[in-house]
Amino acid sequence: MKKVITYGTFDLFHYGHLRILQRARELGDYLIVAVSTDEFNAIKGKQCTYPYSHRAQIVEAIKYVDKVIPEENWEQKERDILENDADVLVMGNDWQGKFDHLKNICEVVYLPRTEDISTTDVKHHVKNERSIAVKK
Ligand code: C2G
C-alpha cells in the first residue's frame, strides 16, 4: 500500500483544498492529512474562521481522505512520515522546496496550487457578497 501524507489548515474548505487532496490521493492508495491545530495556526500567524474540530471533521469527511491527524508544530513531519510509513509527502507548490530535507525518508511532491481561490479570497467574496467565478 502506497501511503501519502499532506499538511494544511483547510479553513473555509474550498475547491483548491479539494483538488490538492484529490491529486494527493491519486499518487497512492491511502491519504493521511495533518490538519493544523488552532494553537499551531496561532504560531503560523493564521486566524482561522473554523475551529480545529470542525476543520478536521470536514477534511475527514472528504472521500479522498483515509486518516486525519493534528498538526501541532513544524517539526513533526519526520515523525509522522516514519510513524505512518508514508511513502510520499505532497504539498502545494507555494511550499516548493520547503520540505526537500525530507527527501531522505520519502518522496516529496509539490503540486501546482489551484489558481484564483484561497481562504482569503473566500472571506473577501463573502464580505462583499460576490460569488466565486468558475474557472473555465
Ligand atoms: N492549496 C492549493 N490551492 C489553493 C489553496 C491551497 O493547492 N488555491 C493547497 C496548499 O498549497 C496546501 C493545502 O492546499 O498544500 C492546504 O493549504 P492551507 O490550508 O492554506 O495550508 P497552509 O497554511 O499552507 O499549511 O506544515 C504545512 C502547513 O500546515 C501548510
Short mmCIF file of C-alpha atoms and ligand atoms in Angstrom, two decimals:
data_model
loop_
_atom_site.label_atom_id
_atom_site.label_comp_id
_atom_site.label_asym_id
_atom_site.label_seq_id
_atom_site.Cartn_x
_atom_site.Cartn_y
_atom_site.Cartn_z
CA MET A 1 0.00 0.00 0.00
CA LYS A 2 1.43 3.37 -1.06
CA LYS A 3 0.71 5.95 1.63
CA VAL A 4 0.57 9.69 1.01
CA ILE A 5 0.66 12.43 3.64
CA THR A 6 -0.12 16.12 3.38
CA TYR A 7 -0.47 19.07 5.73
CA GLY A 8 -2.65 22.14 5.94
CA THR A 9 -5.04 24.43 7.76
CA PHE A 10 -8.02 23.76 5.47
CA ASP A 11 -10.03 26.70 6.84
CA LEU A 12 -13.28 27.55 5.00
CA PHE A 13 -12.75 24.39 2.92
CA HIS A 14 -12.73 25.30 -0.78
CA TYR A 15 -12.09 23.90 -4.25
CA GLY A 16 -8.34 24.37 -4.02
CA HIS A 17 -8.27 22.25 -0.87
CA LEU A 18 -10.43 19.60 -2.53
CA ARG A 19 -8.15 19.43 -5.57
CA ILE A 20 -4.93 19.04 -3.58
CA LEU A 21 -6.46 16.21 -1.57
CA GLN A 22 -7.81 14.56 -4.72
CA ARG A 23 -4.44 14.79 -6.51
CA ALA A 24 -2.54 13.70 -3.40
CA ARG A 25 -4.73 10.58 -3.07
CA GLU A 26 -4.16 9.78 -6.77
CA LEU A 27 -0.44 9.41 -6.00
CA GLY A 28 -1.08 6.43 -3.73
CA ASP A 29 -3.65 4.15 -2.11
CA TYR A 30 -4.09 5.84 1.26
CA LEU A 31 -4.08 9.51 2.26
CA ILE A 32 -3.21 10.91 5.66
CA VAL A 33 -3.97 14.59 6.25
CA ALA A 34 -2.40 16.50 9.12
CA VAL A 35 -4.71 19.40 9.95
CA SER A 36 -3.17 22.38 11.74
CA THR A 37 -4.49 22.83 15.29
CA ASP A 38 -5.75 26.23 16.43
CA GLU A 39 -2.67 26.58 18.63
CA PHE A 40 -0.32 25.83 15.70
CA ASN A 41 -2.21 28.26 13.48
CA ALA A 42 -1.54 30.94 16.09
CA ILE A 43 2.16 30.12 15.69
CA LYS A 44 1.72 30.28 11.87
CA GLY A 45 0.03 33.66 12.34
CA LYS A 46 -3.18 32.35 10.75
CA GLN A 47 -6.53 33.47 12.17
CA CYS A 48 -9.00 30.66 11.38
CA THR A 49 -12.75 31.02 11.00
CA TYR A 50 -13.46 27.35 11.75
CA PRO A 51 -12.05 25.73 14.91
CA TYR A 52 -9.78 22.71 14.56
CA SER A 53 -12.52 20.21 15.42
CA HIS A 54 -14.71 21.47 12.56
CA ARG A 55 -11.82 21.68 10.07
CA ALA A 56 -10.67 18.16 10.98
CA GLN A 57 -14.19 16.68 10.66
CA ILE A 58 -14.75 18.34 7.29
CA VAL A 59 -11.44 17.00 5.94
CA GLU A 60 -12.18 13.55 7.41
CA ALA A 61 -15.49 13.52 5.51
CA ILE A 62 -13.76 14.01 2.16
CA LYS A 63 -13.82 10.73 0.22
CA TYR A 64 -10.10 11.01 -0.75
CA VAL A 65 -9.01 11.14 2.91
CA ASP A 66 -8.31 7.98 4.93
CA LYS A 67 -6.91 9.42 8.17
CA VAL A 68 -6.67 12.81 9.86
CA ILE A 69 -4.05 13.69 12.46
CA PRO A 70 -3.39 17.00 14.23
CA GLU A 71 -0.51 19.18 13.06
CA GLU A 72 0.85 20.83 16.21
CA ASN A 73 4.28 22.07 15.10
CA TRP A 74 6.64 22.50 12.16
CA GLU A 75 8.93 19.70 13.35
CA GLN A 76 6.56 16.72 13.46
CA LYS A 77 6.63 15.81 9.75
CA GLU A 78 9.59 13.42 10.02
CA ARG A 79 7.98 11.59 12.95
CA ASP A 80 4.60 11.47 11.19
CA ILE A 81 6.14 10.10 8.00
CA LEU A 82 8.03 7.37 9.86
CA GLU A 83 5.19 6.50 12.27
CA ASN A 84 2.65 6.28 9.46
CA ASP A 85 5.01 4.62 6.96
CA ALA A 86 4.21 7.39 4.47
CA ASP A 87 5.87 6.99 1.08
CA VAL A 88 5.03 10.41 -0.34
CA LEU A 89 4.73 13.91 1.15
CA VAL A 90 2.55 16.14 -1.02
CA MET A 91 2.22 19.92 -0.71
CA GLY A 92 1.03 22.71 -2.96
CA ASN A 93 3.85 24.45 -4.81
CA ASP A 94 3.54 27.57 -2.68
CA TRP A 95 5.71 25.36 -0.44
CA GLN A 96 8.12 24.49 -3.26
CA GLY A 97 11.45 23.33 -1.82
CA LYS A 98 10.48 23.90 1.81
CA PHE A 99 10.33 20.20 2.67
CA ASP A 100 13.15 18.88 0.48
CA HIS A 101 15.05 17.89 3.64
CA LEU A 102 12.53 15.06 4.00
CA LYS A 103 13.56 13.53 0.66
CA ASN A 104 15.87 11.19 2.57
CA ILE A 105 12.84 9.42 4.10
CA CYS A 106 10.10 9.79 1.49
CA GLU A 107 9.26 11.15 -1.94
CA VAL A 108 8.39 14.87 -1.78
CA VAL A 109 5.95 16.17 -4.41
CA TYR A 110 4.85 19.78 -4.86
CA LEU A 111 1.67 20.13 -6.91
CA PRO A 112 0.51 23.32 -8.65
CA ARG A 113 -1.83 25.37 -6.48
CA THR A 114 -5.36 25.81 -7.81
CA GLU A 115 -5.48 29.32 -9.22
CA ASP A 116 -7.92 32.07 -8.19
CA ILE A 117 -9.06 30.55 -4.92
CA SER A 118 -7.82 30.91 -1.36
CA THR A 119 -9.34 31.15 2.08
CA THR A 120 -8.60 34.89 1.98
CA ASP A 121 -10.45 35.15 -1.37
CA VAL A 122 -13.45 33.30 0.12
CA LYS A 123 -13.55 35.72 3.07
CA HIS A 124 -13.37 38.68 0.69
CA HIS A 125 -16.13 37.34 -1.56
CA VAL A 126 -18.43 36.58 1.37
CA LYS A 127 -17.83 40.03 2.86
CA ASN A 128 -18.64 41.69 -0.46
CA GLU A 129 -21.48 39.29 -1.31
CA ARG A 130 -19.67 38.29 -4.51
CA SER A 131 -19.67 34.79 -5.95
CA ILE A 132 -16.51 32.87 -6.77
CA ALA A 133 -16.26 32.55 -10.56
CA VAL A 134 -15.95 29.06 -12.03
CA LYS A 135 -12.63 28.99 -13.88
CA LYS A 136 -13.12 27.81 -17.49
N1 C2G B 1 -3.76 24.81 -1.83
C1 C2G B 1 -3.84 24.66 -3.20
N2 C2G B 1 -4.52 25.58 -3.93
C2 C2G B 1 -5.12 26.64 -3.33
C3 C2G B 1 -5.04 26.79 -1.93
C4 C2G B 1 -4.34 25.86 -1.19
O1 C2G B 1 -3.31 23.69 -3.78
N3 C2G B 1 -5.77 27.53 -4.11
C5 C2G B 1 -3.01 23.81 -1.07
C6 C2G B 1 -1.80 24.40 -0.33
O2 C2G B 1 -0.69 24.51 -1.22
C7 C2G B 1 -1.58 23.36 0.76
C8 C2G B 1 -3.00 22.86 1.06
O3 C2G B 1 -3.82 23.27 -0.05
O4 C2G B 1 -0.79 22.28 0.26
C9 C2G B 1 -3.57 23.47 2.33
O5 C2G B 1 -3.49 24.87 2.22
P1 C2G B 1 -3.68 25.74 3.57
O6 C2G B 1 -4.89 25.28 4.26
O7 C2G B 1 -3.50 27.18 3.20
O8 C2G B 1 -2.44 25.23 4.43
P2 C2G B 1 -1.12 26.03 4.82
O9 C2G B 1 -1.47 27.21 5.63
O10 C2G B 1 -0.34 26.20 3.58
O11 C2G B 1 -0.43 24.99 5.83
O12 C2G B 1 3.12 22.43 7.55
C10 C2G B 1 2.48 22.87 6.37
C11 C2G B 1 1.36 23.81 6.69
O13 C2G B 1 0.49 23.28 7.67
C12 C2G B 1 0.57 24.14 5.44
#
